Tab-separated table of C-alpha atoms in Angstrom:
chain	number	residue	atom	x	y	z
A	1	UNK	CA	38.016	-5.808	-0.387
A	2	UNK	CA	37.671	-9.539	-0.707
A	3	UNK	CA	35.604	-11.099	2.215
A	4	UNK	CA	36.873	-14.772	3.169
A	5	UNK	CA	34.102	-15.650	5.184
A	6	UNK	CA	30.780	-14.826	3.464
A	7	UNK	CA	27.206	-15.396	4.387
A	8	UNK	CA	26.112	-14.352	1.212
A	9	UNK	CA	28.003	-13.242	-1.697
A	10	UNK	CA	27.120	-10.333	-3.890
A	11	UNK	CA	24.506	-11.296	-6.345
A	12	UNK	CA	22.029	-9.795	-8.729
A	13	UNK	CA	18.802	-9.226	-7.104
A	14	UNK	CA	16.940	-11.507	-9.496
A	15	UNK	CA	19.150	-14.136	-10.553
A	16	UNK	CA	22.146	-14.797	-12.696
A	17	UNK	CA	19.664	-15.233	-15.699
A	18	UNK	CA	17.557	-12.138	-15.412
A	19	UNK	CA	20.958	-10.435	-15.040
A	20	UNK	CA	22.299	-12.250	-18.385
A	21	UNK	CA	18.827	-10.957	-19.704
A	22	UNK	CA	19.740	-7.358	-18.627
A	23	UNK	CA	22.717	-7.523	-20.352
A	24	UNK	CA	21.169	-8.855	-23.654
A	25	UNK	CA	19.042	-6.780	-23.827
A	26	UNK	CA	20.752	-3.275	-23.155
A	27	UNK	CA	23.487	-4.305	-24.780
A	28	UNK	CA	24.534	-1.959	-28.361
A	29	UNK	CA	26.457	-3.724	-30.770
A	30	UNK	CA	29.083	-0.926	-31.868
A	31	UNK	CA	27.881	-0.289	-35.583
A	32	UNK	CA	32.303	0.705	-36.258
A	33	UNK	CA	32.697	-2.742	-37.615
A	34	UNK	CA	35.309	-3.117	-34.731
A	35	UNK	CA	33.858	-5.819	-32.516
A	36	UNK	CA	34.920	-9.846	-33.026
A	37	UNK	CA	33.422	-12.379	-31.359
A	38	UNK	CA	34.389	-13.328	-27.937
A	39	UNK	CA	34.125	-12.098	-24.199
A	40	UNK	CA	34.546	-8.734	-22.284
A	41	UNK	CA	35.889	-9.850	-18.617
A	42	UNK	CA	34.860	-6.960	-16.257
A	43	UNK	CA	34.970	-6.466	-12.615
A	44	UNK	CA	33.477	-4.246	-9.893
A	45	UNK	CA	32.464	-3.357	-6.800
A	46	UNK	CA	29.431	-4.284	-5.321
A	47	UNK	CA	29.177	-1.601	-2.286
A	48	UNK	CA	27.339	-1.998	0.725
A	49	UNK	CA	24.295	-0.435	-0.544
A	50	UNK	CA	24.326	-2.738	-3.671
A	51	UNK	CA	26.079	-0.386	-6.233
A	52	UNK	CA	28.381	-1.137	-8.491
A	53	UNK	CA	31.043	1.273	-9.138
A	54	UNK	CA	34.876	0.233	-10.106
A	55	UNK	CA	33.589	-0.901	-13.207
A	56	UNK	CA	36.999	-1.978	-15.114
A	57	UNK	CA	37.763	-4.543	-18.022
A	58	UNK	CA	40.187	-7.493	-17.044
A	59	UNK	CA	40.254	-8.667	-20.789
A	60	UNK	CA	38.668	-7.107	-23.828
A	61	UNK	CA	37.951	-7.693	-27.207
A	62	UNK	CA	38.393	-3.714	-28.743
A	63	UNK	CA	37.767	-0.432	-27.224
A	64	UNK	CA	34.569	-0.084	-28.446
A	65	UNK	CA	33.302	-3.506	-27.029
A	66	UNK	CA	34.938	-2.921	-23.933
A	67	UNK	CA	33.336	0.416	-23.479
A	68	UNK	CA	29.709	-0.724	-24.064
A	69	UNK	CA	30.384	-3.807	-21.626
A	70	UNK	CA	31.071	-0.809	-18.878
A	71	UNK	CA	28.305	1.201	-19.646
A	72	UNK	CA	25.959	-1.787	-19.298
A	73	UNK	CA	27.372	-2.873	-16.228
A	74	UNK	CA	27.237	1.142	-14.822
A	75	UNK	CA	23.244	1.118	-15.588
A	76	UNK	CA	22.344	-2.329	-13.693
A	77	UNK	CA	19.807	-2.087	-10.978
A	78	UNK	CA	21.472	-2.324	-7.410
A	79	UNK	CA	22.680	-5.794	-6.669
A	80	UNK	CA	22.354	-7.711	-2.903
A	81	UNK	CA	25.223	-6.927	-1.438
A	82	UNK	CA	27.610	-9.575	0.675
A	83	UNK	CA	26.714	-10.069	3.812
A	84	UNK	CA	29.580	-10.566	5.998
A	85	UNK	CA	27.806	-11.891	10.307
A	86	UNK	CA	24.453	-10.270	8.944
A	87	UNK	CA	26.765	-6.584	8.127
A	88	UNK	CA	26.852	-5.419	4.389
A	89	UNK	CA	29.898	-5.791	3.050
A	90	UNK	CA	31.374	-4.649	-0.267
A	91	UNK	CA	33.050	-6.808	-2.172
A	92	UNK	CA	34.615	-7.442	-6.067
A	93	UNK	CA	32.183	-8.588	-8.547
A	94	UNK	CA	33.009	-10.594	-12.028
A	95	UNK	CA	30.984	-10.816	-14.831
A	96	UNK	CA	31.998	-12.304	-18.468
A	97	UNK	CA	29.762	-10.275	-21.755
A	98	UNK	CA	29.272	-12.643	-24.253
A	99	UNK	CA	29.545	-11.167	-27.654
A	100	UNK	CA	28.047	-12.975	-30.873
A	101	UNK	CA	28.372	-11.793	-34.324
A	102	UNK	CA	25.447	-9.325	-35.648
C-alpha cells in the first residue's frame, strides 16, 4: 500500500549508510562464476511493526545474484516503519545491491 501523505517514510533504523554497510557486509558473492557486475533492484514491504517481507527482485543480474540480494534483504534488522498522522503504516520499500567484481 503506497501512503501519499507521509510523516515519515520507512527507513532503516540507523541510516541509509549503516544499511549499505549491512548489506556489504552479509553479502556472499556466488562462487558459480555466474554473477556480472551491476545492480539487483528489489522491493518490499516494510510492515507496521518494521518487517520486511515481500521481498521480490524488480531487475536482476542472474539467479544466483538475485537470490543472495533476497536473502540479505530477509535477514535485516526491523526497519522504522511509515508513519502515516502518528499510526504505523506499511508501505513498499526499494533498495538497489550494488555488485562489484571479486
Amino acid at each position: 500500500m503506497l501512503i501519499s501523505k507521509r510523516e515519515r517514510r520507512p527507513e532503516y533504523a540507523s541510516g541509509q549508510a549503516e544499511m549499505y554497510k549491512f548489506i556489504k557486509d552479509n553479502l556472499r558473492y556466488p562462487t558459480d562464476g555466474s554473477c556480472v557486475v551491476g545492480n539487483v533492484y528489489v522491493n518490499f514491504c516494510v510492515e507496521a511493526d518494521g518487517s520486511i517481507t515481500n521481498i521480490k527482485v524488480l531487475k536482476g543480474l542472474c539467479k544466483s545474484c538475485d537470490a543472495e540480494a533476497i536473502r540479505v534483504i530477509s535477514i535485516m534488522p526491523k526497519w522504522l516503519p511509515s508513519l502515516e498522522y502518528g499510526t504505523k503504516k506499511p508501505v513498499k520499500g526499494y533498495v538497489t545491491i550494488p555488485w562489484y567484481a571479486h
